[in-house]
mmCIF file of C-alpha atoms in Angstrom:
data_model
loop_
_atom_site.group_PDB
_atom_site.id
_atom_site.type_symbol
_atom_site.label_atom_id
_atom_site.label_comp_id
_atom_site.label_asym_id
_atom_site.label_seq_id
_atom_site.Cartn_x
_atom_site.Cartn_y
_atom_site.Cartn_z
ATOM 1 C CA CYS A 1 24.304 11.653 -21.126
ATOM 2 C CA PHE A 2 25.963 8.239 -21.623
ATOM 3 C CA PHE A 3 25.730 5.142 -23.786
ATOM 4 C CA VAL A 4 25.880 1.506 -22.674
ATOM 5 C CA THR A 5 26.825 -1.383 -24.928
ATOM 6 C CA ILE A 6 26.380 -4.986 -23.841
ATOM 7 C CA SER A 7 27.879 -8.030 -25.545
ATOM 8 C CA LYS A 8 27.138 -11.716 -24.910
ATOM 9 C CA SER A 9 28.626 -14.023 -22.250
ATOM 10 C CA PRO A 10 30.725 -13.142 -20.475
ATOM 11 C CA ILE A 11 28.672 -9.985 -20.201
ATOM 12 C CA ASN A 12 30.773 -7.020 -21.360
ATOM 13 C CA ILE A 13 29.347 -3.703 -20.298
ATOM 14 C CA SER A 14 31.074 -0.620 -21.726
ATOM 15 C CA ILE A 15 30.004 2.809 -20.567
ATOM 16 C CA HIS A 16 30.738 5.748 -22.879
ATOM 17 C CA CYS A 17 30.292 9.233 -21.510
ATOM 18 C CA PRO A 18 31.558 12.420 -23.157
ATOM 19 C CA PHE A 19 32.070 14.044 -19.771
ATOM 20 C CA LEU A 20 33.940 11.233 -18.050
ATOM 21 C CA SER A 21 36.980 9.212 -18.972
ATOM 22 C CA LEU A 22 35.843 5.602 -18.577
ATOM 23 C CA SER A 23 37.926 3.795 -21.137
ATOM 24 C CA LYS A 24 38.157 0.521 -19.207
ATOM 25 C CA PRO A 25 35.060 -1.654 -19.716
ATOM 26 C CA SER A 26 33.548 -3.627 -16.842
ATOM 27 C CA PHE A 27 33.350 -7.378 -17.162
ATOM 28 C CA ILE A 28 30.561 -9.113 -15.248
ATOM 29 C CA SER A 29 29.856 -12.812 -15.510
ATOM 30 C CA PRO A 30 26.200 -13.900 -15.641
ATOM 31 C CA ILE A 31 26.512 -15.540 -12.219
ATOM 32 C CA GLN A 32 28.011 -12.416 -10.645
ATOM 33 C CA SER A 33 25.285 -10.316 -12.201
ATOM 34 C CA ILE A 34 22.521 -12.451 -10.690
ATOM 35 C CA ALA A 35 24.231 -12.833 -7.325
ATOM 36 C CA SER A 36 24.655 -9.102 -6.933
ATOM 37 C CA THR A 37 20.938 -8.420 -7.292
ATOM 38 C CA THR A 38 19.289 -11.478 -5.792
ATOM 39 C CA SER A 39 19.296 -12.642 -2.180
ATOM 40 C CA PRO A 40 18.320 -16.183 -1.086
ATOM 41 C CA ASN A 41 15.049 -14.901 0.371
ATOM 42 C CA THR A 42 13.952 -12.865 -2.640
ATOM 43 C CA TYR A 43 11.711 -15.553 -4.085
ATOM 44 C CA PRO A 44 8.793 -16.867 -1.991
ATOM 45 C CA MET A 45 8.539 -20.584 -1.356
ATOM 46 C CA ALA A 46 5.644 -22.503 -2.888
ATOM 47 C CA PRO A 47 2.903 -23.027 -0.266
ATOM 48 C CA ILE A 48 3.110 -26.399 1.429
ATOM 49 C CA ALA A 49 0.697 -28.912 -0.063
ATOM 50 C CA VAL A 50 -0.689 -32.411 0.411
ATOM 51 C CA GLY A 51 2.037 -34.996 -0.177
ATOM 52 C CA ASP A 52 4.885 -32.681 0.833
ATOM 53 C CA VAL A 53 7.311 -33.542 3.604
ATOM 54 C CA LEU A 54 7.005 -31.116 6.497
ATOM 55 C CA PRO A 55 10.136 -28.930 6.637
ATOM 56 C CA ASP A 56 12.107 -28.794 9.841
ATOM 57 C CA GLY A 57 12.599 -25.571 11.768
ATOM 58 C CA THR A 58 13.136 -24.173 15.244
ATOM 59 C CA LEU A 59 10.369 -22.560 17.275
ATOM 60 C CA SER A 60 10.396 -21.006 20.760
ATOM 61 C CA TYR A 61 8.229 -21.275 23.868
ATOM 62 C CA PHE A 62 8.284 -20.895 27.643
ATOM 63 C CA ASP A 63 8.119 -24.169 29.586
ATOM 64 C CA ALA A 64 6.235 -24.883 32.817
ATOM 65 C CA ASP A 65 9.167 -23.442 34.798
ATOM 66 C CA ASP A 66 8.974 -20.211 32.785
ATOM 67 C CA LYS A 67 12.264 -20.914 31.032
ATOM 68 C CA LEU A 68 12.679 -20.049 27.370
ATOM 69 C CA GLN A 69 13.121 -23.152 25.259
ATOM 70 C CA GLN A 70 13.623 -23.961 21.601
ATOM 71 C CA VAL A 71 12.244 -26.999 19.872
ATOM 72 C CA SER A 72 12.591 -28.453 16.389
ATOM 73 C CA VAL A 73 9.397 -29.139 14.487
ATOM 74 C CA HIS A 74 10.617 -32.567 13.449
ATOM 75 C CA SER A 75 11.204 -33.554 17.070
ATOM 76 C CA LEU A 76 7.499 -32.902 17.687
ATOM 77 C CA ALA A 77 6.186 -34.468 14.499
ATOM 78 C CA ALA A 78 8.416 -37.388 13.488
ATOM 79 C CA GLY A 79 6.619 -40.702 13.889
ATOM 80 C CA LYS A 80 3.436 -38.950 15.052
ATOM 81 C CA LYS A 81 0.159 -37.653 13.754
ATOM 82 C CA VAL A 82 0.086 -33.911 14.428
ATOM 83 C CA ILE A 83 -1.984 -30.845 13.653
ATOM 84 C CA ILE A 84 -0.150 -27.608 13.026
ATOM 85 C CA PHE A 85 -2.290 -24.529 12.652
ATOM 86 C CA GLY A 86 -1.111 -21.003 12.030
ATOM 87 C CA VAL A 87 -2.725 -17.658 12.710
ATOM 88 C CA PRO A 88 -2.011 -14.095 11.529
ATOM 89 C CA GLY A 89 -1.431 -12.845 15.053
ATOM 90 C CA ALA A 90 -1.833 -13.466 18.773
ATOM 91 C CA PHE A 91 -4.729 -11.619 20.423
ATOM 92 C CA THR A 92 -6.340 -10.797 17.087
ATOM 93 C CA PRO A 93 -10.152 -11.255 17.012
ATOM 94 C CA THR A 94 -10.730 -14.277 14.756
ATOM 95 C CA CYS A 95 -7.646 -16.060 16.076
ATOM 96 C CA SER A 96 -8.548 -15.501 19.715
ATOM 97 C CA LEU A 97 -12.312 -15.967 19.570
ATOM 98 C CA LYS A 98 -12.716 -18.705 16.961
ATOM 99 C CA HIS A 99 -9.606 -20.417 15.629
ATOM 100 C CA VAL A 100 -7.754 -21.272 18.848
ATOM 101 C CA PRO A 101 -10.870 -21.994 20.977
ATOM 102 C CA GLY A 102 -12.068 -24.464 18.353
ATOM 103 C CA PHE A 103 -8.921 -26.565 18.657
ATOM 104 C CA ILE A 104 -9.003 -26.387 22.449
ATOM 105 C CA GLU A 105 -12.641 -27.493 22.556
ATOM 106 C CA LYS A 106 -12.143 -30.301 20.029
ATOM 107 C CA ALA A 107 -8.796 -31.518 21.391
ATOM 108 C CA GLY A 108 -10.294 -34.595 23.048
ATOM 109 C CA GLU A 109 -12.114 -35.597 19.886
ATOM 110 C CA LEU A 110 -9.028 -35.005 17.752
ATOM 111 C CA LYS A 111 -6.873 -37.111 20.065
ATOM 112 C CA SER A 112 -9.454 -39.902 20.062
ATOM 113 C CA LYS A 113 -8.847 -40.113 16.307
ATOM 114 C CA GLY A 114 -5.119 -40.601 16.755
ATOM 115 C CA VAL A 115 -3.739 -37.061 16.900
ATOM 116 C CA ASP A 116 -0.655 -36.883 19.138
ATOM 117 C CA GLU A 117 0.123 -33.151 19.076
ATOM 118 C CA ILE A 118 -1.814 -29.948 18.382
ATOM 119 C CA ILE A 119 0.492 -27.019 17.678
ATOM 120 C CA CYS A 120 -0.392 -23.369 17.220
ATOM 121 C CA ILE A 121 2.193 -21.210 15.431
ATOM 122 C CA SER A 122 2.220 -17.434 15.101
ATOM 123 C CA VAL A 123 4.745 -14.853 13.957
ATOM 124 C CA ASN A 124 5.006 -13.341 17.423
ATOM 125 C CA ASP A 125 7.773 -13.453 20.006
ATOM 126 C CA PRO A 126 7.622 -16.119 22.752
ATOM 127 C CA PHE A 127 6.704 -13.556 25.409
ATOM 128 C CA VAL A 128 3.559 -12.637 23.500
ATOM 129 C CA MET A 129 2.727 -16.287 22.866
ATOM 130 C CA LYS A 130 3.135 -17.061 26.569
ATOM 131 C CA ALA A 131 0.779 -14.236 27.528
ATOM 132 C CA TRP A 132 -1.726 -15.323 24.881
ATOM 133 C CA ALA A 133 -1.672 -18.950 26.061
ATOM 134 C CA LYS A 134 -2.483 -17.806 29.594
ATOM 135 C CA THR A 135 -5.812 -16.407 28.378
ATOM 136 C CA TYR A 136 -6.953 -20.039 27.876
ATOM 137 C CA PRO A 137 -6.682 -21.540 31.385
ATOM 138 C CA GLU A 138 -8.783 -24.522 30.287
ATOM 139 C CA ASN A 139 -6.231 -25.501 27.620
ATOM 140 C CA LYS A 140 -4.357 -28.734 28.234
ATOM 141 C CA ASP A 141 -3.466 -29.877 24.736
ATOM 142 C CA VAL A 142 -2.635 -27.007 22.366
ATOM 143 C CA LYS A 143 1.031 -25.960 22.321
ATOM 144 C CA PHE A 144 1.687 -22.263 21.594
ATOM 145 C CA LEU A 145 4.961 -21.888 19.692
ATOM 146 C CA ALA A 146 6.585 -18.682 18.500
ATOM 147 C CA ASP A 147 8.047 -18.089 15.043
ATOM 148 C CA GLY A 148 9.271 -14.612 15.891
ATOM 149 C CA SER A 149 11.178 -13.877 12.692
ATOM 150 C CA ALA A 150 8.781 -15.768 10.379
ATOM 151 C CA THR A 151 11.603 -18.118 9.382
ATOM 152 C CA TYR A 152 9.495 -21.252 9.672
ATOM 153 C CA THR A 153 6.470 -19.564 8.136
ATOM 154 C CA HIS A 154 8.688 -18.774 5.140
ATOM 155 C CA ALA A 155 9.788 -22.434 4.964
ATOM 156 C CA LEU A 156 6.102 -23.373 4.733
ATOM 157 C CA GLY A 157 5.559 -20.789 1.999
ATOM 158 C CA LEU A 158 2.741 -19.222 3.997
ATOM 159 C CA GLU A 159 3.874 -15.637 4.611
ATOM 160 C CA LEU A 160 1.256 -12.906 4.676
ATOM 161 C CA ASN A 161 2.339 -9.315 4.068
ATOM 162 C CA LEU A 162 0.360 -7.075 6.426
ATOM 163 C CA SER A 163 2.702 -4.097 6.202
ATOM 164 C CA ASP A 164 -0.157 -1.878 5.069
ATOM 165 C CA LYS A 165 -1.774 -2.558 8.456
ATOM 166 C CA GLY A 166 1.444 -1.927 10.373
ATOM 167 C CA LEU A 167 1.903 -5.620 11.192
ATOM 168 C CA GLY A 168 4.763 -6.510 8.851
ATOM 169 C CA THR A 169 5.221 -10.133 7.772
ATOM 170 C CA ARG A 170 2.771 -12.522 9.382
ATOM 171 C CA SER A 171 1.345 -15.951 8.617
ATOM 172 C CA ARG A 172 -1.605 -16.887 6.500
ATOM 173 C CA ARG A 173 -4.311 -18.684 8.442
ATOM 174 C CA PHE A 174 -3.911 -22.424 7.913
ATOM 175 C CA ALA A 175 -4.255 -25.893 9.389
ATOM 176 C CA LEU A 176 -2.099 -28.874 8.448
ATOM 177 C CA LEU A 177 -2.674 -32.522 9.241
ATOM 178 C CA VAL A 178 0.688 -34.285 9.224
ATOM 179 C CA ASP A 179 1.367 -38.015 9.636
ATOM 180 C CA ASP A 180 5.012 -38.925 10.285
ATOM 181 C CA LEU A 181 6.170 -35.702 8.581
ATOM 182 C CA LYS A 182 4.011 -36.194 5.485
ATOM 183 C CA VAL A 183 1.248 -33.662 4.878
ATOM 184 C CA LYS A 184 -2.165 -35.335 4.624
ATOM 185 C CA ALA A 185 -4.294 -32.184 4.591
ATOM 186 C CA ALA A 186 -3.287 -28.576 3.898
ATOM 187 C CA ASN A 187 -6.152 -26.202 4.563
ATOM 188 C CA VAL A 188 -4.938 -22.688 3.762
ATOM 189 C CA GLU A 189 -7.214 -19.672 3.903
ATOM 190 C CA SER A 190 -7.430 -16.898 1.337
ATOM 191 C CA GLY A 191 -7.140 -13.332 2.578
ATOM 192 C CA GLY A 192 -8.707 -12.849 5.997
ATOM 193 C CA GLU A 193 -11.160 -15.728 5.678
ATOM 194 C CA PHE A 194 -11.866 -18.459 8.206
ATOM 195 C CA THR A 195 -13.643 -21.136 6.213
ATOM 196 C CA VAL A 196 -11.380 -24.213 5.829
ATOM 197 C CA SER A 197 -8.865 -24.248 8.702
ATOM 198 C CA SER A 198 -11.024 -24.908 11.758
ATOM 199 C CA ALA A 199 -10.825 -27.896 14.087
ATOM 200 C CA ASP A 200 -14.036 -29.206 12.515
ATOM 201 C CA ASP A 201 -12.429 -29.047 9.058
ATOM 202 C CA ILE A 202 -9.474 -31.096 10.281
ATOM 203 C CA LEU A 203 -11.819 -33.605 11.920
ATOM 204 C CA LYS A 204 -13.357 -34.205 8.503
ATOM 205 C CA ALA A 205 -9.923 -35.061 7.143
ATOM 206 C CA LEU A 206 -9.139 -37.628 9.850
#
């Protein structure tokens, strides 16, 4: 059994226990107290929205010579009109059968409306993304980029916790229309839905 008394700033915590000799109180400043319990990644980012500037980040991919490369998002998007769409996982049913095929099929139409780049992001490693991209031999325009540790997904504020399904941290399904780094459309799905982030939905926003 022990008693704790706390006084105001600086926080003075004194522990009194009849069984232990703790005569020296501990002094903890408010900043130290917060720093000791909070990490920089504790609080989720607000989801990216229309009017926001697209954050920069580094993503990975295998080039035509099968060499692993890294690329910054801003290097792909600065001064351009780009579509960035994210999926919960490579090879998953909705992603593989509907979301990605839609952007591949509509790529010509999207580019005719001024789109320079179409980028698919998933929280998978680049080896998985390379294998997934190969299942679309007709694809000429969609870039498959890996966000293996979900770092960029976190910067977008679009993490999806699928730990209960054994998948860990993934990405929410989304599609962004970005013009010279400024977000013009942010179509983010709720739960496992696929209702607002298709290629057709982005075409409506162009």
